[in-house]
Amino acid sequence: MSINIKSSQDQPTPEEVELTKMLAQDRPTIEAAVKSFISLSCAKSLTTATPATPQQQILATGRRILKAVNAHTFPIHYTVDVIRPAKHSDAQQHRLKERQIVSQLWNALVESQQKPSKFLGRRSLRHAWKLLEAGEEEDEAWNEFGRLLFLDMEDEDVDNDAELIWAADGGDSELAKRRQRRKARATDNNTAGEEETQIVPAEPDTKPSAQP
């Protein structure tokens, strides 16, 4: 398969400029999302008699995630503009282009001794996640953070923890939806209870007289 590589001296295209701007403005940042994940996981552990992951382990995993993110650099071949055969769909081409821009931004931050976790967000981390060095054996909290990173749910009737971590509004919309669903369920339960309650007519005080 032939692959052509554009010169790194070429001026960025309007698409590249727009994509760079979008990735740089992607919020919340990775660091903020990790902190939200720690808070959410610790809160859940308080409601369980025997939590699957102790709070200390959750905190340790959060620190490991940030350490791995900020220590990571993309392979050099990810940072170059690769023109692939036309058999790749537009979506695949766009993903390759996005990965290239993410890699360039990420590596530039590391080289300038800046932390990618403070400047980049979910879209960037999705390209890096499977390349990160866990450092230790992956635990349940690490895997759960990864699951929520890639979770895209459109079902409005299901709680979505990913929205509490990655939504730009800090999860306010998700919390409002949960309150509305609880309110609707309470209303439905009350209505069902009223329908099941029926008035039973009282028996007459005297029996009908016997026929002669």
N, C-alpha and C. Protein backbone atom coordinates (compact mmCIF):
# COMPACT_ATOMS: atom_id res chain seq x y z
N MET A 1 0.85 -1.19 0.00
CA MET A 1 0.00 0.00 0.00
C MET A 1 0.88 1.23 0.00
N SER A 2 0.70 2.09 -0.98
CA SER A 2 1.50 3.30 -1.07
C SER A 2 0.95 4.38 -0.16
N ILE A 3 1.88 5.08 0.50
CA ILE A 3 1.50 6.17 1.39
C ILE A 3 2.36 7.38 1.07
N ASN A 4 1.72 8.50 0.83
CA ASN A 4 2.43 9.75 0.57
C ASN A 4 2.38 10.61 1.82
N ILE A 5 3.49 11.27 2.13
CA ILE A 5 3.57 12.11 3.31
C ILE A 5 3.78 13.56 2.90
N LYS A 6 2.86 14.43 3.31
CA LYS A 6 3.00 15.84 3.01
C LYS A 6 4.14 16.44 3.80
N SER A 7 4.77 17.42 3.25
CA SER A 7 5.83 18.11 3.95
C SER A 7 5.29 18.83 5.16
N SER A 8 6.04 18.75 6.27
CA SER A 8 5.61 19.42 7.49
C SER A 8 5.70 20.93 7.36
N GLN A 9 6.36 21.43 6.25
CA GLN A 9 6.50 22.87 6.05
C GLN A 9 5.28 23.47 5.39
N ASP A 10 4.36 22.65 4.91
CA ASP A 10 3.16 23.16 4.26
C ASP A 10 2.34 23.98 5.25
N GLN A 11 1.70 25.01 4.72
CA GLN A 11 0.82 25.82 5.55
C GLN A 11 -0.42 25.01 5.93
N PRO A 12 -0.92 25.17 7.15
CA PRO A 12 -2.13 24.42 7.54
C PRO A 12 -3.33 24.84 6.70
N THR A 13 -4.17 23.87 6.40
CA THR A 13 -5.38 24.15 5.65
C THR A 13 -6.42 24.76 6.58
N PRO A 14 -7.46 25.39 6.02
CA PRO A 14 -8.55 25.90 6.87
C PRO A 14 -9.15 24.82 7.75
N GLU A 15 -9.24 23.59 7.23
CA GLU A 15 -9.77 22.48 8.04
C GLU A 15 -8.88 22.21 9.23
N GLU A 16 -7.57 22.23 9.02
CA GLU A 16 -6.63 21.97 10.10
C GLU A 16 -6.66 23.08 11.15
N VAL A 17 -6.79 24.31 10.70
CA VAL A 17 -6.86 25.44 11.62
C VAL A 17 -8.11 25.34 12.49
N GLU A 18 -9.24 25.01 11.87
CA GLU A 18 -10.50 24.90 12.61
C GLU A 18 -10.46 23.72 13.57
N LEU A 19 -9.89 22.61 13.14
CA LEU A 19 -9.80 21.43 13.99
C LEU A 19 -8.89 21.69 15.19
N THR A 20 -7.78 22.38 14.96
CA THR A 20 -6.87 22.72 16.05
C THR A 20 -7.56 23.59 17.08
N LYS A 21 -8.30 24.57 16.61
CA LYS A 21 -9.04 25.46 17.52
C LYS A 21 -10.08 24.68 18.32
N MET A 22 -10.79 23.77 17.67
CA MET A 22 -11.83 22.98 18.33
C MET A 22 -11.24 22.10 19.42
N LEU A 23 -10.12 21.46 19.12
CA LEU A 23 -9.48 20.57 20.10
C LEU A 23 -8.91 21.36 21.28
N ALA A 24 -8.38 22.53 21.00
CA ALA A 24 -7.81 23.36 22.07
C ALA A 24 -8.88 23.91 23.00
N GLN A 25 -10.11 24.04 22.48
CA GLN A 25 -11.21 24.60 23.27
C GLN A 25 -12.13 23.53 23.83
N ASP A 26 -11.80 22.27 23.62
CA ASP A 26 -12.63 21.17 24.10
C ASP A 26 -12.65 21.15 25.63
N ARG A 27 -13.82 21.31 26.19
CA ARG A 27 -13.96 21.35 27.64
C ARG A 27 -15.06 20.41 28.10
N PRO A 28 -14.93 19.83 29.32
CA PRO A 28 -13.91 20.11 30.32
C PRO A 28 -12.56 19.52 29.93
N THR A 29 -11.51 19.97 30.61
CA THR A 29 -10.19 19.40 30.38
C THR A 29 -10.13 17.98 30.95
N ILE A 30 -9.10 17.27 30.55
CA ILE A 30 -8.91 15.91 31.07
C ILE A 30 -8.77 15.94 32.59
N GLU A 31 -8.01 16.89 33.10
CA GLU A 31 -7.80 16.98 34.54
C GLU A 31 -9.11 17.21 35.28
N ALA A 32 -9.95 18.10 34.77
CA ALA A 32 -11.24 18.37 35.41
C ALA A 32 -12.13 17.14 35.38
N ALA A 33 -12.09 16.40 34.26
CA ALA A 33 -12.92 15.20 34.14
C ALA A 33 -12.46 14.11 35.11
N VAL A 34 -11.16 13.97 35.29
CA VAL A 34 -10.64 12.98 36.24
C VAL A 34 -11.09 13.33 37.65
N LYS A 35 -11.04 14.60 38.01
CA LYS A 35 -11.49 15.03 39.33
C LYS A 35 -12.98 14.75 39.52
N SER A 36 -13.78 14.99 38.48
CA SER A 36 -15.21 14.70 38.56
C SER A 36 -15.45 13.21 38.71
N PHE A 37 -14.66 12.41 38.00
CA PHE A 37 -14.79 10.95 38.09
C PHE A 37 -14.47 10.48 39.51
N ILE A 38 -13.43 11.03 40.11
CA ILE A 38 -13.07 10.66 41.49
C ILE A 38 -14.20 11.00 42.44
N SER A 39 -14.77 12.20 42.30
CA SER A 39 -15.87 12.62 43.18
C SER A 39 -17.08 11.71 43.01
N LEU A 40 -17.42 11.40 41.74
CA LEU A 40 -18.57 10.54 41.47
C LEU A 40 -18.36 9.14 42.01
N SER A 41 -17.19 8.57 41.80
CA SER A 41 -16.90 7.21 42.24
C SER A 41 -16.88 7.12 43.76
N CYS A 42 -16.30 8.13 44.42
CA CYS A 42 -16.27 8.12 45.89
C CYS A 42 -17.68 8.27 46.46
N ALA A 43 -18.50 9.11 45.83
CA ALA A 43 -19.88 9.28 46.28
C ALA A 43 -20.65 7.97 46.16
N LYS A 44 -20.44 7.24 45.07
CA LYS A 44 -21.12 5.96 44.88
C LYS A 44 -20.66 4.95 45.93
N SER A 45 -19.38 5.00 46.29
CA SER A 45 -18.87 4.03 47.26
C SER A 45 -19.49 4.23 48.63
N LEU A 46 -19.95 5.45 48.91
CA LEU A 46 -20.57 5.73 50.21
C LEU A 46 -21.96 5.13 50.33
N THR A 47 -22.57 4.84 49.19
CA THR A 47 -23.94 4.30 49.21
C THR A 47 -23.94 2.77 49.14
N THR A 48 -22.77 2.16 49.16
CA THR A 48 -22.66 0.71 49.08
C THR A 48 -21.98 0.16 50.32
N ALA A 49 -22.57 -0.87 50.91
CA ALA A 49 -22.00 -1.44 52.14
C ALA A 49 -20.61 -1.99 51.90
N THR A 50 -20.43 -2.66 50.76
CA THR A 50 -19.12 -3.20 50.40
C THR A 50 -18.76 -2.71 49.01
N PRO A 51 -18.22 -1.50 48.88
CA PRO A 51 -17.89 -0.95 47.56
C PRO A 51 -16.89 -1.81 46.82
N ALA A 52 -17.09 -1.90 45.50
CA ALA A 52 -16.19 -2.71 44.67
C ALA A 52 -14.78 -2.14 44.67
N THR A 53 -14.68 -0.80 44.71
CA THR A 53 -13.38 -0.14 44.71
C THR A 53 -13.30 0.82 45.89
N PRO A 54 -12.41 0.59 46.85
CA PRO A 54 -12.28 1.49 47.99
C PRO A 54 -11.89 2.89 47.56
N GLN A 55 -12.24 3.89 48.37
CA GLN A 55 -11.97 5.28 48.02
C GLN A 55 -10.48 5.55 47.81
N GLN A 56 -9.64 4.98 48.65
CA GLN A 56 -8.20 5.20 48.50
C GLN A 56 -7.69 4.69 47.15
N GLN A 57 -8.26 3.58 46.70
CA GLN A 57 -7.85 3.05 45.40
C GLN A 57 -8.36 3.94 44.27
N ILE A 58 -9.55 4.50 44.44
CA ILE A 58 -10.09 5.42 43.44
C ILE A 58 -9.20 6.65 43.31
N LEU A 59 -8.78 7.21 44.44
CA LEU A 59 -7.89 8.37 44.43
C LEU A 59 -6.56 8.03 43.78
N ALA A 60 -6.03 6.85 44.11
CA ALA A 60 -4.75 6.43 43.54
C ALA A 60 -4.86 6.24 42.03
N THR A 61 -5.99 5.68 41.58
CA THR A 61 -6.19 5.48 40.14
C THR A 61 -6.31 6.82 39.42
N GLY A 62 -7.00 7.78 40.03
CA GLY A 62 -7.09 9.10 39.43
C GLY A 62 -5.73 9.73 39.23
N ARG A 63 -4.86 9.58 40.22
CA ARG A 63 -3.51 10.12 40.10
C ARG A 63 -2.72 9.38 39.01
N ARG A 64 -2.93 8.05 38.92
CA ARG A 64 -2.24 7.28 37.89
C ARG A 64 -2.67 7.69 36.49
N ILE A 65 -3.96 7.97 36.33
CA ILE A 65 -4.46 8.40 35.02
C ILE A 65 -3.80 9.71 34.61
N LEU A 66 -3.78 10.68 35.52
CA LEU A 66 -3.18 11.98 35.19
C LEU A 66 -1.68 11.84 34.93
N LYS A 67 -1.02 11.00 35.71
CA LYS A 67 0.41 10.79 35.50
C LYS A 67 0.67 10.17 34.13
N ALA A 68 -0.14 9.17 33.76
CA ALA A 68 0.02 8.51 32.46
C ALA A 68 -0.27 9.48 31.32
N VAL A 69 -1.30 10.29 31.46
CA VAL A 69 -1.65 11.27 30.42
C VAL A 69 -0.51 12.25 30.20
N ASN A 70 0.02 12.79 31.27
CA ASN A 70 1.03 13.84 31.15
C ASN A 70 2.41 13.31 30.77
N ALA A 71 2.62 12.00 30.92
CA ALA A 71 3.89 11.39 30.53
C ALA A 71 3.86 10.87 29.10
N HIS A 72 2.68 10.81 28.52
CA HIS A 72 2.53 10.19 27.20
C HIS A 72 2.97 11.11 26.08
N THR A 73 3.62 10.54 25.07
CA THR A 73 3.86 11.23 23.80
C THR A 73 3.47 10.28 22.68
N PHE A 74 2.91 10.85 21.62
CA PHE A 74 2.49 10.04 20.48
C PHE A 74 3.70 9.66 19.62
N PRO A 75 3.64 8.50 18.98
CA PRO A 75 4.71 8.12 18.03
C PRO A 75 4.84 9.18 16.94
N ILE A 76 6.04 9.39 16.46
CA ILE A 76 6.30 10.45 15.50
C ILE A 76 5.46 10.30 14.23
N HIS A 77 5.20 9.04 13.83
CA HIS A 77 4.45 8.85 12.58
C HIS A 77 2.98 9.25 12.73
N TYR A 78 2.51 9.43 13.96
CA TYR A 78 1.15 9.94 14.16
C TYR A 78 1.06 11.44 13.88
N THR A 79 2.20 12.12 13.96
CA THR A 79 2.18 13.59 13.87
C THR A 79 2.31 14.11 12.45
N VAL A 80 2.60 13.25 11.50
CA VAL A 80 2.78 13.70 10.12
C VAL A 80 1.48 13.54 9.35
N ASP A 81 1.35 14.32 8.32
CA ASP A 81 0.13 14.31 7.51
C ASP A 81 0.23 13.19 6.50
N VAL A 82 -0.49 12.12 6.75
CA VAL A 82 -0.45 10.96 5.87
C VAL A 82 -1.63 10.98 4.92
N ILE A 83 -1.35 10.95 3.63
CA ILE A 83 -2.40 10.91 2.61
C ILE A 83 -2.60 9.45 2.21
N ARG A 84 -3.72 8.91 2.59
CA ARG A 84 -3.96 7.49 2.35
C ARG A 84 -4.81 7.28 1.09
N PRO A 85 -4.82 6.06 0.59
CA PRO A 85 -5.59 5.78 -0.62
C PRO A 85 -7.05 6.17 -0.49
N ALA A 86 -7.68 6.43 -1.63
CA ALA A 86 -9.06 6.91 -1.64
C ALA A 86 -10.05 5.89 -1.12
N LYS A 87 -9.60 4.65 -0.89
CA LYS A 87 -10.53 3.63 -0.39
C LYS A 87 -11.00 3.94 1.01
N HIS A 88 -10.29 4.82 1.73
CA HIS A 88 -10.72 5.21 3.06
C HIS A 88 -11.90 6.16 2.95
N SER A 89 -12.88 5.95 3.80
CA SER A 89 -14.06 6.81 3.79
C SER A 89 -13.71 8.20 4.31
N ASP A 90 -14.63 9.13 4.10
CA ASP A 90 -14.43 10.49 4.60
C ASP A 90 -14.27 10.49 6.12
N ALA A 91 -15.07 9.64 6.78
CA ALA A 91 -14.99 9.57 8.24
C ALA A 91 -13.62 9.08 8.70
N GLN A 92 -13.08 8.08 7.99
CA GLN A 92 -11.75 7.56 8.34
C GLN A 92 -10.68 8.60 8.08
N GLN A 93 -10.81 9.32 6.97
CA GLN A 93 -9.85 10.37 6.66
C GLN A 93 -9.88 11.46 7.72
N HIS A 94 -11.09 11.81 8.15
CA HIS A 94 -11.23 12.85 9.17
C HIS A 94 -10.62 12.39 10.49
N ARG A 95 -10.82 11.13 10.84
CA ARG A 95 -10.26 10.61 12.09
C ARG A 95 -8.73 10.63 12.04
N LEU A 96 -8.15 10.26 10.91
CA LEU A 96 -6.70 10.30 10.77
C LEU A 96 -6.17 11.72 10.89
N LYS A 97 -6.90 12.65 10.29
CA LYS A 97 -6.50 14.05 10.37
C LYS A 97 -6.59 14.54 11.81
N GLU A 98 -7.68 14.18 12.50
CA GLU A 98 -7.84 14.60 13.89
C GLU A 98 -6.74 13.99 14.76
N ARG A 99 -6.41 12.73 14.53
CA ARG A 99 -5.34 12.10 15.30
C ARG A 99 -4.01 12.81 15.08
N GLN A 100 -3.77 13.22 13.85
CA GLN A 100 -2.54 13.94 13.55
C GLN A 100 -2.46 15.25 14.32
N ILE A 101 -3.56 16.03 14.32
CA ILE A 101 -3.57 17.31 15.01
C ILE A 101 -3.45 17.11 16.52
N VAL A 102 -4.17 16.11 17.05
CA VAL A 102 -4.07 15.80 18.48
C VAL A 102 -2.63 15.46 18.85
N SER A 103 -2.00 14.62 18.05
CA SER A 103 -0.63 14.20 18.33
C SER A 103 0.32 15.39 18.33
N GLN A 104 0.14 16.30 17.39
CA GLN A 104 1.00 17.48 17.31
C GLN A 104 0.80 18.38 18.53
N LEU A 105 -0.46 18.64 18.88
CA LEU A 105 -0.74 19.48 20.04
C LEU A 105 -0.20 18.85 21.32
N TRP A 106 -0.49 17.56 21.49
CA TRP A 106 -0.11 16.83 22.70
C TRP A 106 1.41 16.84 22.89
N ASN A 107 2.13 16.45 21.83
CA ASN A 107 3.59 16.37 21.93
C ASN A 107 4.21 17.74 22.13
N ALA A 108 3.62 18.77 21.51
CA ALA A 108 4.14 20.13 21.69
C ALA A 108 4.00 20.57 23.14
N LEU A 109 2.90 20.21 23.78
CA LEU A 109 2.71 20.56 25.19
C LEU A 109 3.75 19.87 26.07
N VAL A 110 3.96 18.57 25.81
CA VAL A 110 4.94 17.82 26.60
C VAL A 110 6.34 18.39 26.41
N GLU A 111 6.69 18.72 25.16
CA GLU A 111 8.02 19.25 24.87
C GLU A 111 8.24 20.61 25.54
N SER A 112 7.16 21.37 25.73
CA SER A 112 7.28 22.68 26.38
C SER A 112 7.05 22.58 27.88
N GLN A 113 7.05 21.34 28.38
CA GLN A 113 6.90 21.06 29.81
C GLN A 113 5.56 21.53 30.35
N GLN A 114 4.54 21.46 29.51
CA GLN A 114 3.16 21.73 29.91
C GLN A 114 2.42 20.40 30.03
N LYS A 115 1.37 20.39 30.81
CA LYS A 115 0.61 19.17 31.03
C LYS A 115 -0.59 19.10 30.09
N PRO A 116 -0.64 18.09 29.20
CA PRO A 116 -1.80 17.95 28.31
C PRO A 116 -3.12 17.87 29.06
N SER A 117 -3.11 17.31 30.26
CA SER A 117 -4.35 17.16 31.03
C SER A 117 -4.98 18.50 31.38
N LYS A 118 -4.19 19.56 31.38
CA LYS A 118 -4.70 20.89 31.73
C LYS A 118 -5.21 21.66 30.52
N PHE A 119 -4.91 21.17 29.31
CA PHE A 119 -5.24 21.94 28.12
C PHE A 119 -6.14 21.21 27.13
N LEU A 120 -6.13 19.89 27.15
CA LEU A 120 -6.89 19.10 26.18
C LEU A 120 -8.05 18.38 26.85
N GLY A 121 -9.02 17.94 26.02
CA GLY A 121 -10.23 17.35 26.55
C GLY A 121 -10.50 15.94 26.04
N ARG A 122 -11.78 15.63 26.02
CA ARG A 122 -12.22 14.26 25.74
C ARG A 122 -11.82 13.77 24.35
N ARG A 123 -12.00 14.61 23.34
CA ARG A 123 -11.70 14.18 21.97
C ARG A 123 -10.23 13.80 21.83
N SER A 124 -9.38 14.56 22.47
CA SER A 124 -7.94 14.25 22.39
C SER A 124 -7.62 12.97 23.15
N LEU A 125 -8.19 12.81 24.34
CA LEU A 125 -7.89 11.63 25.15
C LEU A 125 -8.37 10.35 24.48
N ARG A 126 -9.44 10.42 23.71
CA ARG A 126 -9.92 9.22 23.02
C ARG A 126 -8.86 8.67 22.07
N HIS A 127 -8.05 9.54 21.49
CA HIS A 127 -6.98 9.09 20.60
C HIS A 127 -5.81 8.51 21.38
N ALA A 128 -5.63 8.94 22.62
CA ALA A 128 -4.46 8.53 23.39
C ALA A 128 -4.72 7.38 24.34
N TRP A 129 -5.98 7.16 24.73
CA TRP A 129 -6.27 6.29 25.86
C TRP A 129 -5.65 4.90 25.74
N LYS A 130 -5.83 4.25 24.62
CA LYS A 130 -5.35 2.87 24.47
C LYS A 130 -3.84 2.79 24.34
N LEU A 131 -3.18 3.95 24.24
CA LEU A 131 -1.73 3.98 24.14
C LEU A 131 -1.07 4.29 25.48
N LEU A 132 -1.88 4.67 26.47
CA LEU A 132 -1.32 5.07 27.75
C LEU A 132 -0.70 3.90 28.48
N GLU A 133 0.33 4.19 29.24
CA GLU A 133 0.98 3.18 30.08
C GLU A 133 0.32 3.21 31.45
N ALA A 134 -0.38 2.15 31.78
CA ALA A 134 -1.09 2.11 33.06
C ALA A 134 -0.12 2.09 34.24
N GLY A 135 1.09 1.60 34.01
CA GLY A 135 2.07 1.57 35.08
C GLY A 135 1.92 0.37 35.98
N GLU A 136 0.71 0.01 36.30
CA GLU A 136 0.42 -1.16 37.12
C GLU A 136 -0.71 -1.93 36.43
N GLU A 137 -1.14 -2.97 37.07
CA GLU A 137 -2.26 -3.73 36.51
C GLU A 137 -3.50 -2.84 36.52
N GLU A 138 -4.19 -2.80 35.40
CA GLU A 138 -5.39 -1.98 35.30
C GLU A 138 -6.42 -2.46 36.33
N ASP A 139 -7.00 -1.50 37.08
CA ASP A 139 -7.99 -1.88 38.08
C ASP A 139 -9.38 -1.48 37.59
N GLU A 140 -10.36 -1.74 38.42
CA GLU A 140 -11.75 -1.50 38.02
C GLU A 140 -12.01 -0.02 37.75
N ALA A 141 -11.43 0.85 38.58
CA ALA A 141 -11.64 2.28 38.39
C ALA A 141 -11.03 2.76 37.08
N TRP A 142 -9.85 2.28 36.75
CA TRP A 142 -9.20 2.63 35.47
C TRP A 142 -10.09 2.21 34.31
N ASN A 143 -10.58 0.99 34.34
CA ASN A 143 -11.43 0.49 33.26
C ASN A 143 -12.75 1.24 33.18
N GLU A 144 -13.30 1.63 34.32
CA GLU A 144 -14.55 2.36 34.32
C GLU A 144 -14.37 3.76 33.73
N PHE A 145 -13.27 4.40 34.04
CA PHE A 145 -13.01 5.71 33.44
C PHE A 145 -12.90 5.58 31.92
N GLY A 146 -12.21 4.54 31.47
CA GLY A 146 -12.10 4.31 30.03
C GLY A 146 -13.44 4.03 29.38
N ARG A 147 -14.29 3.29 30.08
CA ARG A 147 -15.62 2.99 29.54
C ARG A 147 -16.43 4.27 29.37
N LEU A 148 -16.39 5.13 30.38
CA LEU A 148 -17.15 6.37 30.32
C LEU A 148 -16.56 7.34 29.30
N LEU A 149 -15.26 7.24 29.06
CA LEU A 149 -14.61 8.09 28.07
C LEU A 149 -15.21 7.88 26.69
N PHE A 150 -15.50 6.62 26.36
CA PHE A 150 -15.99 6.28 25.02
C PHE A 150 -17.51 6.10 24.97
N LEU A 151 -18.18 6.27 26.09
CA LEU A 151 -19.62 6.02 26.14
C LEU A 151 -20.38 7.15 25.47
N ASP A 152 -21.17 6.80 24.46
CA ASP A 152 -22.07 7.75 23.81
C ASP A 152 -23.47 7.18 23.91
N MET A 153 -24.33 7.84 24.66
CA MET A 153 -25.69 7.35 24.85
C MET A 153 -26.70 8.39 24.41
N GLU A 154 -27.69 7.94 23.68
CA GLU A 154 -28.73 8.84 23.21
C GLU A 154 -30.07 8.57 23.88
N ASP A 155 -30.10 7.56 24.74
CA ASP A 155 -31.34 7.20 25.43
C ASP A 155 -31.57 8.19 26.58
N GLU A 156 -32.55 9.04 26.44
CA GLU A 156 -32.82 10.07 27.44
C GLU A 156 -33.40 9.49 28.72
N ASP A 157 -33.83 8.23 28.70
CA ASP A 157 -34.46 7.62 29.86
C ASP A 157 -33.49 6.81 30.71
N VAL A 158 -32.22 6.88 30.41
CA VAL A 158 -31.21 6.11 31.14
C VAL A 158 -30.18 7.07 31.72
N ASP A 159 -29.81 6.87 32.99
CA ASP A 159 -28.77 7.69 33.60
C ASP A 159 -27.45 7.50 32.87
N ASN A 160 -26.77 8.60 32.59
CA ASN A 160 -25.52 8.56 31.85
C ASN A 160 -24.42 9.23 32.67
N ASP A 161 -23.62 8.43 33.36
CA ASP A 161 -22.55 8.97 34.20
C ASP A 161 -21.50 9.71 33.38
N ALA A 162 -21.35 9.36 32.11
CA ALA A 162 -20.37 10.05 31.27
C ALA A 162 -20.69 11.54 31.17
N GLU A 163 -21.99 11.87 31.18
CA GLU A 163 -22.38 13.27 31.09
C GLU A 163 -22.00 14.03 32.35
N LEU A 164 -21.97 13.35 33.49
CA LEU A 164 -21.57 14.00 34.74
C LEU A 164 -20.08 14.33 34.73
N ILE A 165 -19.32 13.62 33.91
CA ILE A 165 -17.88 13.80 33.87
C ILE A 165 -17.43 14.69 32.70
N TRP A 166 -18.04 14.47 31.53
CA TRP A 166 -17.53 15.10 30.32
C TRP A 166 -18.40 16.22 29.75
N ALA A 167 -19.60 16.42 30.26
CA ALA A 167 -20.45 17.48 29.70
C ALA A 167 -19.85 18.85 29.98
N ALA A 168 -19.97 19.74 29.00
CA ALA A 168 -19.40 21.08 29.15
C ALA A 168 -20.07 21.87 30.26
N ASP A 169 -21.31 21.52 30.60
CA ASP A 169 -22.03 22.24 31.66
C ASP A 169 -21.78 21.64 33.04
N GLY A 170 -20.80 20.73 33.13
CA GLY A 170 -20.49 20.13 34.41
C GLY A 170 -21.49 19.10 34.88
N GLY A 171 -22.34 18.64 33.99
CA GLY A 171 -23.33 17.62 34.35
C GLY A 171 -24.66 18.19 34.79
N ASP A 172 -24.84 19.52 34.71
CA ASP A 172 -26.10 20.13 35.17
C ASP A 172 -27.30 19.61 34.40
N SER A 173 -27.16 19.47 33.08
CA SER A 173 -28.28 18.99 32.26
C SER A 173 -28.63 17.55 32.61
N GLU A 174 -27.61 16.72 32.83
CA GLU A 174 -27.84 15.33 33.20
C GLU A 174 -28.55 15.23 34.54
N LEU A 175 -28.13 16.04 35.52
CA LEU A 175 -28.79 16.02 36.82
C LEU A 175 -30.23 16.49 36.72
N ALA A 176 -30.49 17.48 35.88
CA ALA A 176 -31.86 17.96 35.68
C ALA A 176 -32.73 16.87 35.07
N LYS A 177 -32.17 16.12 34.12
CA LYS A 177 -32.90 15.01 33.50
C LYS A 177 -33.21 13.93 34.52
N ARG A 178 -32.26 13.65 35.41
CA ARG A 178 -32.49 12.63 36.43
C ARG A 178 -33.58 13.06 37.39
N ARG A 179 -33.58 14.33 37.78
CA ARG A 179 -34.64 14.82 38.66
C ARG A 179 -35.99 14.73 37.99
N GLN A 180 -36.04 15.05 36.70
CA GLN A 180 -37.30 14.99 35.96
C GLN A 180 -37.79 13.56 35.84
N ARG A 181 -36.86 12.61 35.61
CA ARG A 181 -37.26 11.21 35.52
C ARG A 181 -37.78 10.69 36.85
N ARG A 182 -37.12 11.07 37.96
CA ARG A 182 -37.60 10.65 39.27
C ARG A 182 -38.98 11.22 39.56
N LYS A 183 -39.18 12.47 39.19
CA LYS A 183 -40.48 13.10 39.38
C LYS A 183 -41.56 12.40 38.57
N ALA A 184 -41.22 12.07 37.32
CA ALA A 184 -42.19 11.38 36.46
C ALA A 184 -42.52 10.00 36.99
N ARG A 185 -41.48 9.28 37.51
CA ARG A 185 -41.74 7.95 38.07
C ARG A 185 -42.62 8.04 39.31
N ALA A 186 -42.37 9.05 40.15
CA ALA A 186 -43.19 9.22 41.34
C ALA A 186 -44.63 9.51 40.98
N THR A 187 -44.83 10.34 39.95
CA THR A 187 -46.19 10.65 39.50
C THR A 187 -46.88 9.42 38.96
N ASP A 188 -46.15 8.62 38.18
CA ASP A 188 -46.71 7.39 37.61
C ASP A 188 -47.09 6.41 38.72
N ASN A 189 -46.23 6.31 39.75
CA ASN A 189 -46.51 5.38 40.85
C ASN A 189 -47.74 5.81 41.63
N ASN A 190 -47.87 7.11 41.86
CA ASN A 190 -49.05 7.62 42.57
C ASN A 190 -50.33 7.39 41.79
N THR A 191 -50.22 7.61 40.45
CA THR A 191 -51.39 7.40 39.60
C THR A 191 -51.80 5.94 39.59
N ALA A 192 -50.80 5.06 39.51
CA ALA A 192 -51.09 3.62 39.50
C ALA A 192 -51.72 3.20 40.81
N GLY A 193 -51.25 3.75 41.91
CA GLY A 193 -51.81 3.41 43.22
C GLY A 193 -53.25 3.85 43.35
N GLU A 194 -53.56 5.02 42.82
CA GLU A 194 -54.94 5.50 42.88
C GLU A 194 -55.87 4.64 42.04
N GLU A 195 -55.36 4.17 40.91
CA GLU A 195 -56.21 3.34 40.04
C GLU A 195 -56.49 1.99 40.68
N GLU A 196 -55.54 1.48 41.48
CA GLU A 196 -55.73 0.16 42.10
C GLU A 196 -56.66 0.23 43.31
N THR A 197 -56.77 1.41 43.89
CA THR A 197 -57.63 1.56 45.06
C THR A 197 -59.07 1.77 44.61
N GLN A 198 -59.90 0.85 44.90
CA GLN A 198 -61.31 0.93 44.50
C GLN A 198 -62.19 0.90 45.74
N ILE A 199 -63.31 1.58 45.68
CA ILE A 199 -64.25 1.61 46.80
C ILE A 199 -65.12 0.37 46.75
N VAL A 200 -65.10 -0.38 47.86
CA VAL A 200 -65.92 -1.60 47.93
C VAL A 200 -67.24 -1.24 48.60
N PRO A 201 -68.39 -1.47 47.94
CA PRO A 201 -69.68 -1.11 48.54
C PRO A 201 -69.94 -1.90 49.82
N ALA A 202 -70.49 -1.22 50.80
CA ALA A 202 -70.80 -1.87 52.08
C ALA A 202 -71.96 -2.85 51.93
N GLU A 203 -71.89 -3.93 52.72
CA GLU A 203 -72.97 -4.91 52.66
C GLU A 203 -74.22 -4.32 53.34
N PRO A 204 -75.44 -4.70 52.88
CA PRO A 204 -76.65 -4.20 53.51
C PRO A 204 -76.79 -4.69 54.96
N ASP A 205 -77.43 -3.89 55.81
CA ASP A 205 -77.58 -4.25 57.21
C ASP A 205 -78.50 -5.44 57.44
N THR A 206 -79.49 -5.59 56.57
CA THR A 206 -80.46 -6.70 56.73
C THR A 206 -80.48 -7.56 55.49
N LYS A 207 -80.68 -8.83 55.71
CA LYS A 207 -80.76 -9.75 54.58
C LYS A 207 -82.15 -9.66 53.96
N PRO A 208 -82.25 -9.97 52.70
CA PRO A 208 -83.57 -10.01 52.07
C PRO A 208 -84.45 -11.05 52.77
N SER A 209 -85.71 -10.73 52.93
CA SER A 209 -86.62 -11.67 53.59
C SER A 209 -86.80 -12.92 52.75
N ALA A 210 -86.89 -14.05 53.44
CA ALA A 210 -87.06 -15.32 52.74
C ALA A 210 -88.39 -15.39 52.06
N GLN A 211 -88.41 -16.02 50.91
CA GLN A 211 -89.67 -16.19 50.20
C GLN A 211 -90.53 -17.22 50.92
N PRO A 212 -91.82 -16.98 51.01
CA PRO A 212 -92.71 -17.95 51.67
C PRO A 212 -92.76 -19.25 50.90
